[in-house]
Amino acid sequence: RVASRMLRSATGFGGRAHVASHASPSRHAARPRFGLAPPAHPRGTARLAGDRGLGDHAVGSIARSVRVRRVSNARGSAVRAAVPRINDLGSAARVDVMRAKPLFTIGLFADAQYADRDDHERVNEPGRVKRFRAAPDRVREAMEHFTSPETRETMACIVNLGDLIDGVNDDDVSAPVPTRTKETPSLMAEANARDLRFMTAAVKDAVRGAVPVVHCLGNHDLCVKTRELALEILYGGKSSNVSGANTPTRELSYFSKKLPRKWRLLVLDTTELNPRWAGIGSEAQRRCEAFVVERNNSVSSGVSSGDETSVFDPYQTNLKPWGGGLGPTQMQWLASELRDAEKNGERVIVASHVPLSRTAARPRMAARD
């Protein structure tokens, strides 16, 4: 009787309609709602195996959960309905309890490094070929996978770990302290910005807004005029909701984003502790230069044959000109976010362009601080 009332509520009319279930069949006749008379009944009443009745005109999710097979004979037999098998599109198939699903999924990609130039193989690394022009198609392929029906269901966000473009500049990277003493020539900066817009559009057009896309700043991305311009291009305007709140894009070099099931994503800016990406002549650039000088000249104490000797730490000296770190302000923010996450019982995923752990990268290529 309860099942029949549920069916009447779902369909809006009565008739001899009964619900297919594992419970005992009900014979309660449903009454019409809102003064509607039961529709015409052309061939009698449909039957389920086991003599469970199912009205011809039962519609909605209940009716759609049963495959109906009409059988005709000389006497005009009543319509017969087959009970759905476990692998049919039916009521049993709607109970998805067998397949384990992840709490959520994140799509990751990194170092696309697009440029409109020919493939390049490094002399000192035979077999390592950079295919610059192939980058857009490879990125689109990744985005199509991330947003396909089978992965989009659990996809919380897509994270670009940096360096969408290869970029060009005229910095002297062989200097003892690689830094920037003059602005990048306009033609170079404009070409870099054009490439960054092209690659950002390739990502956006493939994703089509189906999943949020988060960007970590890479050192190659900063070959445009300013950090603020790079962020504006990556997030498509002066502001963005990618962090969960409308935020000026100039403030999205590092930020926190809420993830499902009490997880948190922290996006870091590991280009901050590199004088090449600081404002020319700024206090921030002077601090970065001083940090590089101090680190390259630093020594650590070691013990050899009982005597104290001074040795260079290969992970902390002779820093690569494309490396970087967080800097004191961002480091304090990171510590605060981690404390807050622990207080709220959240787990944390940290995303950055430069690896944070020295054991996750070759010497001198991990975050400097």
mmCIF file of C-alpha atoms in Angstrom:
data_model
loop_
_atom_site.group_PDB
_atom_site.id
_atom_site.type_symbol
_atom_site.label_atom_id
_atom_site.label_comp_id
_atom_site.label_asym_id
_atom_site.label_seq_id
_atom_site.Cartn_x
_atom_site.Cartn_y
_atom_site.Cartn_z
ATOM 1 C CA ARG A 1 0.000 0.000 0.000
ATOM 2 C CA VAL A 2 2.825 2.399 0.851
ATOM 3 C CA ALA A 3 4.587 1.510 -2.387
ATOM 4 C CA SER A 4 1.426 2.140 -4.363
ATOM 5 C CA ARG A 5 1.016 5.557 -2.744
ATOM 6 C CA MET A 6 4.592 6.409 -3.669
ATOM 7 C CA LEU A 7 3.883 5.475 -7.267
ATOM 8 C CA ARG A 8 0.707 7.546 -7.304
ATOM 9 C CA SER A 9 2.661 10.508 -5.970
ATOM 10 C CA ALA A 10 5.317 10.083 -8.659
ATOM 11 C CA THR A 11 2.987 9.607 -11.626
ATOM 12 C CA GLY A 12 -0.015 11.766 -10.803
ATOM 13 C CA PHE A 13 -2.565 9.111 -11.634
ATOM 14 C CA GLY A 14 -3.662 5.699 -10.442
ATOM 15 C CA GLY A 15 -4.800 2.575 -12.210
ATOM 16 C CA ARG A 16 -3.558 -0.929 -11.534
ATOM 17 C CA ALA A 17 0.032 0.091 -11.055
ATOM 18 C CA HIS A 18 2.390 -1.680 -8.683
ATOM 19 C CA VAL A 19 6.040 -1.225 -7.788
ATOM 20 C CA ALA A 20 8.660 -3.801 -8.780
ATOM 21 C CA SER A 21 10.470 -4.667 -5.578
ATOM 22 C CA HIS A 22 11.761 -7.553 -3.549
ATOM 23 C CA ALA A 23 8.916 -7.070 -1.075
ATOM 24 C CA SER A 24 5.612 -8.899 -1.279
ATOM 25 C CA PRO A 25 3.472 -7.612 -4.183
ATOM 26 C CA SER A 26 0.833 -5.074 -3.333
ATOM 27 C CA ARG A 27 -2.663 -5.172 -4.863
ATOM 28 C CA HIS A 28 -3.732 -1.757 -3.645
ATOM 29 C CA ALA A 29 -5.273 0.229 -6.515
ATOM 30 C CA ALA A 30 -3.903 3.760 -6.764
ATOM 31 C CA ARG A 31 -6.400 6.587 -7.098
ATOM 32 C CA PRO A 32 -6.048 9.562 -9.439
ATOM 33 C CA ARG A 33 -4.624 12.834 -8.130
ATOM 34 C CA PHE A 34 -5.905 16.333 -8.818
ATOM 35 C CA GLY A 35 -9.154 14.905 -10.246
ATOM 36 C CA LEU A 36 -7.435 13.164 -13.177
ATOM 37 C CA ALA A 37 -9.074 9.990 -14.373
ATOM 38 C CA PRO A 38 -6.886 6.959 -15.083
ATOM 39 C CA PRO A 39 -5.836 6.861 -18.737
ATOM 40 C CA ALA A 40 -7.287 4.327 -21.137
ATOM 41 C CA HIS A 41 -6.026 0.789 -20.617
ATOM 42 C CA PRO A 42 -5.572 -0.770 -24.079
ATOM 43 C CA ARG A 43 -4.280 -4.242 -23.304
ATOM 44 C CA GLY A 44 -5.099 -5.007 -19.745
ATOM 45 C CA THR A 45 -2.449 -4.924 -17.038
ATOM 46 C CA ALA A 46 1.279 -5.501 -17.419
ATOM 47 C CA ARG A 47 2.665 -8.286 -15.245
ATOM 48 C CA LEU A 48 6.016 -8.804 -13.626
ATOM 49 C CA ALA A 49 7.531 -12.245 -13.227
ATOM 50 C CA GLY A 50 6.221 -13.636 -9.986
ATOM 51 C CA ASP A 51 2.761 -12.139 -10.697
ATOM 52 C CA ARG A 52 3.696 -8.605 -9.615
ATOM 53 C CA GLY A 53 1.453 -6.181 -11.486
ATOM 54 C CA LEU A 54 2.851 -3.086 -13.228
ATOM 55 C CA GLY A 55 0.481 -0.674 -14.953
ATOM 56 C CA ASP A 56 1.035 0.169 -18.641
ATOM 57 C CA HIS A 57 0.919 3.857 -17.866
ATOM 58 C CA ALA A 58 3.229 3.980 -14.858
ATOM 59 C CA VAL A 59 5.864 6.557 -15.812
ATOM 60 C CA GLY A 60 8.831 8.257 -14.179
ATOM 61 C CA SER A 61 11.857 6.659 -12.589
ATOM 62 C CA ILE A 62 9.931 3.635 -11.336
ATOM 63 C CA ALA A 63 8.585 2.731 -14.745
ATOM 64 C CA ARG A 64 11.927 3.450 -16.405
ATOM 65 C CA SER A 65 13.647 0.978 -14.106
ATOM 66 C CA VAL A 66 11.963 -1.975 -15.818
ATOM 67 C CA ARG A 67 12.488 -3.137 -19.388
ATOM 68 C CA VAL A 68 9.132 -4.021 -20.947
ATOM 69 C CA ARG A 69 8.857 -6.635 -23.671
ATOM 70 C CA ARG A 70 5.566 -6.859 -25.505
ATOM 71 C CA VAL A 71 4.418 -10.313 -26.583
ATOM 72 C CA SER A 72 1.476 -10.767 -28.923
ATOM 73 C CA ASN A 73 -0.511 -13.882 -29.741
ATOM 74 C CA ALA A 74 -3.832 -14.813 -31.308
ATOM 75 C CA ARG A 75 -5.742 -13.994 -28.133
ATOM 76 C CA GLY A 76 -4.039 -10.605 -27.665
ATOM 77 C CA SER A 77 -2.022 -11.611 -24.628
ATOM 78 C CA ALA A 78 -1.412 -9.078 -21.896
ATOM 79 C CA VAL A 79 1.856 -7.194 -21.917
ATOM 80 C CA ARG A 80 4.580 -9.049 -20.034
ATOM 81 C CA ALA A 81 7.496 -7.273 -18.317
ATOM 82 C CA ALA A 82 10.789 -9.006 -17.611
ATOM 83 C CA VAL A 83 12.486 -8.511 -14.250
ATOM 84 C CA PRO A 84 15.732 -6.554 -14.853
ATOM 85 C CA ARG A 85 18.968 -8.449 -14.541
ATOM 86 C CA ILE A 86 21.817 -7.111 -12.402
ATOM 87 C CA ASN A 87 23.666 -5.756 -15.450
ATOM 88 C CA ASP A 88 20.578 -4.235 -17.091
ATOM 89 C CA LEU A 89 19.666 -0.577 -17.038
ATOM 90 C CA GLY A 90 17.106 -1.034 -14.318
ATOM 91 C CA SER A 91 16.398 -0.824 -10.623
ATOM 92 C CA ALA A 92 19.216 -3.171 -9.663
ATOM 93 C CA ALA A 93 21.727 -1.208 -11.726
ATOM 94 C CA ARG A 94 20.800 1.968 -9.822
ATOM 95 C CA VAL A 95 22.310 0.545 -6.640
ATOM 96 C CA ASP A 96 26.007 1.207 -7.147
ATOM 97 C CA VAL A 97 27.577 -0.322 -4.053
ATOM 98 C CA MET A 98 30.139 -2.623 -5.603
ATOM 99 C CA ARG A 99 32.562 -0.165 -7.218
ATOM 100 C CA ALA A 100 34.789 1.773 -4.841
ATOM 101 C CA LYS A 101 35.224 5.455 -5.704
ATOM 102 C CA PRO A 102 37.921 7.913 -4.635
ATOM 103 C CA LEU A 103 37.019 10.721 -2.268
ATOM 104 C CA PHE A 104 37.974 13.091 -5.087
ATOM 105 C CA THR A 105 40.434 13.352 -7.961
ATOM 106 C CA ILE A 106 42.923 16.038 -9.002
ATOM 107 C CA GLY A 107 44.292 16.345 -12.533
ATOM 108 C CA LEU A 108 47.984 17.318 -12.636
ATOM 109 C CA PHE A 109 50.149 18.509 -15.502
ATOM 110 C CA ALA A 110 53.403 20.441 -15.649
ATOM 111 C CA ASP A 111 56.072 22.017 -17.860
ATOM 112 C CA ALA A 112 54.246 22.175 -21.172
ATOM 113 C CA GLN A 113 56.809 24.840 -22.212
ATOM 114 C CA TYR A 114 55.248 25.834 -25.511
ATOM 115 C CA ALA A 115 57.206 27.903 -28.046
ATOM 116 C CA ASP A 116 56.796 28.485 -31.760
ATOM 117 C CA ARG A 117 60.121 26.963 -32.705
ATOM 118 C CA ASP A 118 61.648 23.718 -33.909
ATOM 119 C CA ASP A 119 62.326 20.687 -31.737
ATOM 120 C CA HIS A 120 65.542 20.862 -29.738
ATOM 121 C CA GLU A 121 67.845 18.154 -28.403
ATOM 122 C CA ARG A 122 70.353 19.126 -25.746
ATOM 123 C CA VAL A 123 73.979 18.337 -26.587
ATOM 124 C CA ASN A 124 74.724 17.076 -23.079
ATOM 125 C CA GLU A 125 71.501 15.008 -22.888
ATOM 126 C CA PRO A 126 71.203 12.860 -26.028
ATOM 127 C CA GLY A 127 67.690 11.610 -26.634
ATOM 128 C CA ARG A 128 66.020 14.344 -24.592
ATOM 129 C CA VAL A 129 64.097 16.270 -27.231
ATOM 130 C CA LYS A 130 61.917 19.258 -26.439
ATOM 131 C CA ARG A 131 58.973 19.333 -28.857
ATOM 132 C CA PHE A 132 57.818 22.907 -28.385
ATOM 133 C CA ARG A 133 55.058 23.048 -31.000
ATOM 134 C CA ALA A 134 53.510 19.777 -29.827
ATOM 135 C CA ALA A 135 52.681 21.257 -26.415
ATOM 136 C CA PRO A 136 49.176 22.620 -27.214
ATOM 137 C CA ASP A 137 47.897 19.294 -28.543
ATOM 138 C CA ARG A 138 49.380 17.393 -25.603
ATOM 139 C CA VAL A 139 47.736 19.796 -23.155
ATOM 140 C CA ARG A 140 44.368 19.527 -24.922
ATOM 141 C CA GLU A 141 44.624 15.756 -24.795
ATOM 142 C CA ALA A 142 45.234 15.889 -21.041
ATOM 143 C CA MET A 143 42.328 18.308 -20.479
ATOM 144 C CA GLU A 144 39.964 16.115 -22.492
ATOM 145 C CA HIS A 145 40.904 13.170 -20.302
ATOM 146 C CA PHE A 146 40.463 15.168 -17.090
ATOM 147 C CA THR A 147 36.979 16.292 -18.176
ATOM 148 C CA SER A 148 35.783 13.032 -19.738
ATOM 149 C CA PRO A 149 32.608 11.518 -18.204
ATOM 150 C CA GLU A 150 34.495 8.723 -16.447
ATOM 151 C CA THR A 151 36.895 11.104 -14.632
ATOM 152 C CA ARG A 152 34.864 14.313 -14.297
ATOM 153 C CA GLU A 153 32.530 12.711 -11.751
ATOM 154 C CA THR A 154 35.167 12.895 -9.000
ATOM 155 C CA MET A 155 37.439 15.643 -10.414
ATOM 156 C CA ALA A 156 37.783 18.402 -7.801
ATOM 157 C CA CYS A 157 40.181 20.578 -9.792
ATOM 158 C CA ILE A 158 42.998 20.589 -12.334
ATOM 159 C CA VAL A 159 46.414 21.840 -11.204
ATOM 160 C CA ASN A 160 48.975 23.264 -13.612
ATOM 161 C CA LEU A 161 52.321 22.982 -11.824
ATOM 162 C CA GLY A 162 53.878 25.749 -13.909
ATOM 163 C CA ASP A 163 55.805 26.664 -17.075
ATOM 164 C CA LEU A 164 53.030 26.693 -19.656
ATOM 165 C CA ILE A 165 55.494 28.412 -21.997
ATOM 166 C CA ASP A 166 59.217 28.193 -22.661
ATOM 167 C CA GLY A 167 59.722 31.952 -22.950
ATOM 168 C CA VAL A 168 62.785 33.979 -23.872
ATOM 169 C CA ASN A 169 64.734 36.741 -22.120
ATOM 170 C CA ASP A 170 68.166 38.336 -22.173
ATOM 171 C CA ASP A 171 69.201 37.670 -18.552
ATOM 172 C CA ASP A 172 72.833 36.738 -17.907
ATOM 173 C CA VAL A 173 72.338 33.390 -16.185
ATOM 174 C CA SER A 174 76.118 32.832 -15.997
ATOM 175 C CA ALA A 175 76.624 35.703 -13.535
ATOM 176 C CA PRO A 176 77.655 34.801 -9.955
ATOM 177 C CA VAL A 177 74.268 36.127 -8.829
ATOM 178 C CA PRO A 178 71.845 35.855 -11.762
ATOM 179 C CA THR A 179 69.537 38.834 -11.491
ATOM 180 C CA ARG A 180 67.757 41.340 -13.690
ATOM 181 C CA THR A 181 69.257 44.799 -14.074
ATOM 182 C CA LYS A 182 67.013 46.100 -16.870
ATOM 183 C CA GLU A 183 63.545 45.393 -18.216
ATOM 184 C CA THR A 184 63.067 42.579 -20.684
ATOM 185 C CA PRO A 185 62.979 44.062 -24.211
ATOM 186 C CA SER A 186 59.419 44.824 -25.255
ATOM 187 C CA LEU A 187 59.408 42.513 -28.287
ATOM 188 C CA MET A 188 60.534 39.584 -26.124
ATOM 189 C CA ALA A 189 58.026 40.317 -23.364
ATOM 190 C CA GLU A 190 55.159 40.741 -25.842
ATOM 191 C CA ALA A 191 56.022 37.455 -27.580
ATOM 192 C CA ASN A 192 56.076 35.687 -24.225
ATOM 193 C CA ALA A 193 52.714 37.184 -23.240
ATOM 194 C CA ARG A 194 51.251 36.120 -26.592
ATOM 195 C CA ASP A 195 52.459 32.542 -26.057
ATOM 196 C CA LEU A 196 51.080 32.479 -22.511
ATOM 197 C CA ARG A 197 47.665 33.683 -23.719
ATOM 198 C CA PHE A 198 47.705 31.046 -26.453
ATOM 199 C CA MET A 199 48.411 28.207 -24.022
ATOM 200 C CA THR A 200 45.947 29.467 -21.422
ATOM 201 C CA ALA A 201 43.273 29.534 -24.130
ATOM 202 C CA ALA A 202 44.166 25.960 -25.121
ATOM 203 C CA VAL A 203 43.503 24.845 -21.543
ATOM 204 C CA LYS A 204 40.338 26.913 -21.166
ATOM 205 C CA ASP A 205 38.809 25.829 -24.489
ATOM 206 C CA ALA A 206 39.367 22.149 -23.684
ATOM 207 C CA VAL A 207 38.035 22.345 -20.108
ATOM 208 C CA ARG A 208 35.033 24.567 -21.019
ATOM 209 C CA GLY A 209 34.438 25.487 -17.381
ATOM 210 C CA ALA A 210 33.689 21.899 -16.339
ATOM 211 C CA VAL A 211 36.410 21.852 -13.664
ATOM 212 C CA PRO A 212 38.298 24.667 -11.848
ATOM 213 C CA VAL A 213 41.879 25.108 -13.091
ATOM 214 C CA VAL A 214 44.573 26.178 -10.606
ATOM 215 C CA HIS A 215 47.949 27.568 -11.727
ATOM 216 C CA CYS A 216 51.312 27.469 -9.952
ATOM 217 C CA LEU A 217 53.677 30.143 -11.222
ATOM 218 C CA GLY A 218 56.716 28.731 -13.014
ATOM 219 C CA ASN A 219 59.917 30.609 -13.757
ATOM 220 C CA HIS A 220 59.293 30.445 -17.529
ATOM 221 C CA ASP A 221 55.828 31.978 -17.064
ATOM 222 C CA LEU A 222 57.461 35.091 -15.586
ATOM 223 C CA CYS A 223 59.201 35.968 -18.856
ATOM 224 C CA VAL A 224 56.300 38.376 -19.385
ATOM 225 C CA LYS A 225 56.548 41.971 -18.140
ATOM 226 C CA THR A 226 55.402 41.410 -14.557
ATOM 227 C CA ARG A 227 54.181 38.751 -12.149
ATOM 228 C CA GLU A 228 50.808 40.529 -12.017
ATOM 229 C CA LEU A 229 50.435 40.275 -15.804
ATOM 230 C CA ALA A 230 51.276 36.569 -15.747
ATOM 231 C CA LEU A 231 48.559 35.940 -13.145
ATOM 232 C CA GLU A 232 46.047 38.055 -15.047
ATOM 233 C CA ILE A 233 46.649 36.013 -18.208
ATOM 234 C CA LEU A 234 46.549 32.657 -16.420
ATOM 235 C CA TYR A 235 43.247 33.401 -14.662
ATOM 236 C CA GLY A 236 41.668 35.345 -17.513
ATOM 237 C CA GLY A 237 41.122 38.737 -15.955
ATOM 238 C CA LYS A 238 41.604 41.049 -13.004
ATOM 239 C CA SER A 239 39.785 38.745 -10.566
ATOM 240 C CA SER A 240 38.916 35.072 -10.177
ATOM 241 C CA ASN A 241 36.852 32.731 -7.993
ATOM 242 C CA VAL A 242 39.344 29.872 -8.240
ATOM 243 C CA SER A 243 40.152 30.046 -4.513
ATOM 244 C CA GLY A 244 36.462 29.868 -3.572
ATOM 245 C CA ALA A 245 36.052 33.636 -3.172
ATOM 246 C CA ASN A 246 36.293 36.468 -5.662
ATOM 247 C CA THR A 247 39.933 37.550 -5.401
ATOM 248 C CA PRO A 248 42.115 39.961 -7.406
ATOM 249 C CA THR A 249 44.362 37.800 -9.580
ATOM 250 C CA ARG A 250 47.431 39.747 -8.469
ATOM 251 C CA GLU A 251 46.897 38.108 -5.049
ATOM 252 C CA LEU A 252 46.734 34.561 -6.423
ATOM 253 C CA SER A 253 50.453 33.833 -6.632
ATOM 254 C CA TYR A 254 49.840 31.669 -3.551
ATOM 255 C CA PHE A 255 46.527 30.805 -1.893
ATOM 256 C CA SER A 256 44.426 28.168 -0.168
ATOM 257 C CA LYS A 257 41.526 26.272 -1.742
ATOM 258 C CA LYS A 258 38.976 24.051 -0.012
ATOM 259 C CA LEU A 259 38.692 20.491 -1.348
ATOM 260 C CA PRO A 260 36.011 17.861 -0.661
ATOM 261 C CA ARG A 261 35.949 15.611 2.391
ATOM 262 C CA LYS A 262 37.972 17.892 4.697
ATOM 263 C CA TRP A 263 40.991 18.297 2.470
ATOM 264 C CA ARG A 264 42.759 21.554 1.639
ATOM 265 C CA LEU A 265 44.928 22.545 -1.338
ATOM 266 C CA LEU A 266 47.782 25.019 -0.780
ATOM 267 C CA VAL A 267 49.171 26.574 -3.956
ATOM 268 C CA LEU A 268 52.663 28.036 -3.482
ATOM 269 C CA ASP A 269 54.788 30.520 -5.413
ATOM 270 C CA THR A 270 58.339 29.165 -5.482
ATOM 271 C CA THR A 271 59.573 31.923 -7.814
ATOM 272 C CA GLU A 272 59.458 34.468 -5.001
ATOM 273 C CA LEU A 273 63.008 33.956 -3.708
ATOM 274 C CA ASN A 274 64.729 34.591 -7.048
ATOM 275 C CA PRO A 275 66.092 38.083 -7.817
ATOM 276 C CA ARG A 276 65.357 37.625 -11.531
ATOM 277 C CA TRP A 277 61.618 37.718 -10.838
ATOM 278 C CA ALA A 278 61.589 40.571 -8.322
ATOM 279 C CA GLY A 279 61.065 44.193 -9.254
ATOM 280 C CA ILE A 280 64.232 45.763 -10.612
ATOM 281 C CA GLY A 281 65.958 47.778 -7.908
ATOM 282 C CA SER A 282 63.321 46.863 -5.318
ATOM 283 C CA GLU A 283 63.978 45.946 -1.708
ATOM 284 C CA ALA A 284 62.657 42.455 -2.491
ATOM 285 C CA GLN A 285 65.280 42.043 -5.220
ATOM 286 C CA ARG A 286 68.084 43.180 -2.896
ATOM 287 C CA ARG A 287 66.970 40.664 -0.259
ATOM 288 C CA CYS A 288 66.910 37.896 -2.848
ATOM 289 C CA GLU A 289 70.375 38.791 -4.127
ATOM 290 C CA ALA A 290 71.745 38.816 -0.581
ATOM 291 C CA PHE A 291 70.163 35.431 0.087
ATOM 292 C CA VAL A 292 71.809 33.908 -3.014
ATOM 293 C CA VAL A 293 75.218 35.362 -2.097
ATOM 294 C CA GLU A 294 74.952 34.087 1.477
ATOM 295 C CA ARG A 295 73.783 30.642 0.393
ATOM 296 C CA ASN A 296 76.430 30.212 -2.308
ATOM 297 C CA ASN A 297 79.183 31.174 0.170
ATOM 298 C CA SER A 298 77.814 29.180 3.068
ATOM 299 C CA VAL A 299 79.525 26.090 4.443
ATOM 300 C CA SER A 300 78.376 23.376 6.790
ATOM 301 C CA SER A 301 80.427 21.552 9.340
ATOM 302 C CA GLY A 302 81.307 17.932 8.724
ATOM 303 C CA VAL A 303 83.473 15.397 10.477
ATOM 304 C CA SER A 304 86.149 13.502 8.577
ATOM 305 C CA SER A 305 88.656 11.182 10.314
ATOM 306 C CA GLY A 306 87.914 12.884 13.614
ATOM 307 C CA ASP A 307 88.835 16.319 12.287
ATOM 308 C CA GLU A 308 86.343 19.063 11.645
ATOM 309 C CA THR A 309 86.395 20.152 8.004
ATOM 310 C CA SER A 310 84.369 22.606 5.976
ATOM 311 C CA VAL A 311 82.466 21.246 3.009
ATOM 312 C CA PHE A 312 79.946 22.686 0.613
ATOM 313 C CA ASP A 313 76.430 21.319 0.810
ATOM 314 C CA PRO A 314 75.589 20.421 -2.829
ATOM 315 C CA TYR A 315 71.895 20.962 -2.158
ATOM 316 C CA GLN A 316 72.280 24.458 -0.715
ATOM 317 C CA THR A 317 75.143 26.064 -2.666
ATOM 318 C CA ASN A 318 75.750 27.100 -6.286
ATOM 319 C CA LEU A 319 72.039 27.738 -6.716
ATOM 320 C CA LYS A 320 70.572 27.340 -10.198
ATOM 321 C CA PRO A 321 69.475 30.633 -11.807
ATOM 322 C CA TRP A 322 65.974 29.268 -12.501
ATOM 323 C CA GLY A 323 65.367 28.071 -8.931
ATOM 324 C CA GLY A 324 63.576 29.853 -6.132
ATOM 325 C CA GLY A 325 61.836 29.541 -2.809
ATOM 326 C CA LEU A 326 59.049 30.949 -0.657
ATOM 327 C CA GLY A 327 60.548 33.846 1.252
ATOM 328 C CA PRO A 328 59.734 34.742 4.893
ATOM 329 C CA THR A 329 56.218 36.145 4.392
ATOM 330 C CA GLN A 330 54.951 33.216 2.363
ATOM 331 C CA MET A 331 56.658 30.778 4.726
ATOM 332 C CA GLN A 332 54.753 32.280 7.666
ATOM 333 C CA TRP A 333 51.517 32.037 5.690
ATOM 334 C CA LEU A 334 52.224 28.365 4.924
ATOM 335 C CA ALA A 335 52.874 27.598 8.592
ATOM 336 C CA SER A 336 49.638 29.364 9.557
ATOM 337 C CA GLU A 337 47.622 27.407 6.979
ATOM 338 C CA LEU A 338 49.063 24.107 8.189
ATOM 339 C CA ARG A 339 48.228 24.935 11.813
ATOM 340 C CA ASP A 340 44.700 25.930 10.854
ATOM 341 C CA ALA A 341 44.210 22.731 8.841
ATOM 342 C CA GLU A 342 45.411 20.615 11.760
ATOM 343 C CA LYS A 343 43.083 22.459 14.124
ATOM 344 C CA ASN A 344 40.130 21.747 11.827
ATOM 345 C CA GLY A 345 41.021 18.107 11.268
ATOM 346 C CA GLU A 346 41.862 18.672 7.591
ATOM 347 C CA ARG A 347 44.453 17.010 5.418
ATOM 348 C CA VAL A 348 46.595 19.092 3.092
ATOM 349 C CA ILE A 349 47.950 18.823 -0.445
ATOM 350 C CA VAL A 350 50.718 21.294 -1.337
ATOM 351 C CA ALA A 351 51.325 22.226 -4.981
ATOM 352 C CA SER A 352 54.416 24.099 -6.204
ATOM 353 C CA HIS A 353 56.561 24.464 -9.311
ATOM 354 C CA VAL A 354 59.936 23.990 -7.617
ATOM 355 C CA PRO A 355 60.062 20.811 -5.477
ATOM 356 C CA LEU A 356 60.001 21.533 -1.764
ATOM 357 C CA SER A 357 62.055 18.546 -0.646
ATOM 358 C CA ARG A 358 65.736 18.384 -1.567
ATOM 359 C CA THR A 359 65.372 14.625 -2.102
ATOM 360 C CA ALA A 360 62.661 15.246 -4.712
ATOM 361 C CA ALA A 361 65.005 17.025 -7.123
ATOM 362 C CA ARG A 362 68.558 17.104 -8.372
ATOM 363 C CA PRO A 363 71.076 19.098 -6.284
ATOM 364 C CA ARG A 364 70.500 22.860 -6.278
ATOM 365 C CA MET A 365 67.058 22.507 -7.899
ATOM 366 C CA ALA A 366 64.883 22.171 -4.801
ATOM 367 C CA ALA A 367 63.320 25.180 -3.067
ATOM 368 C CA ARG A 368 66.096 27.336 -1.625
ATOM 369 C CA ASP A 369 64.534 27.810 1.802
#
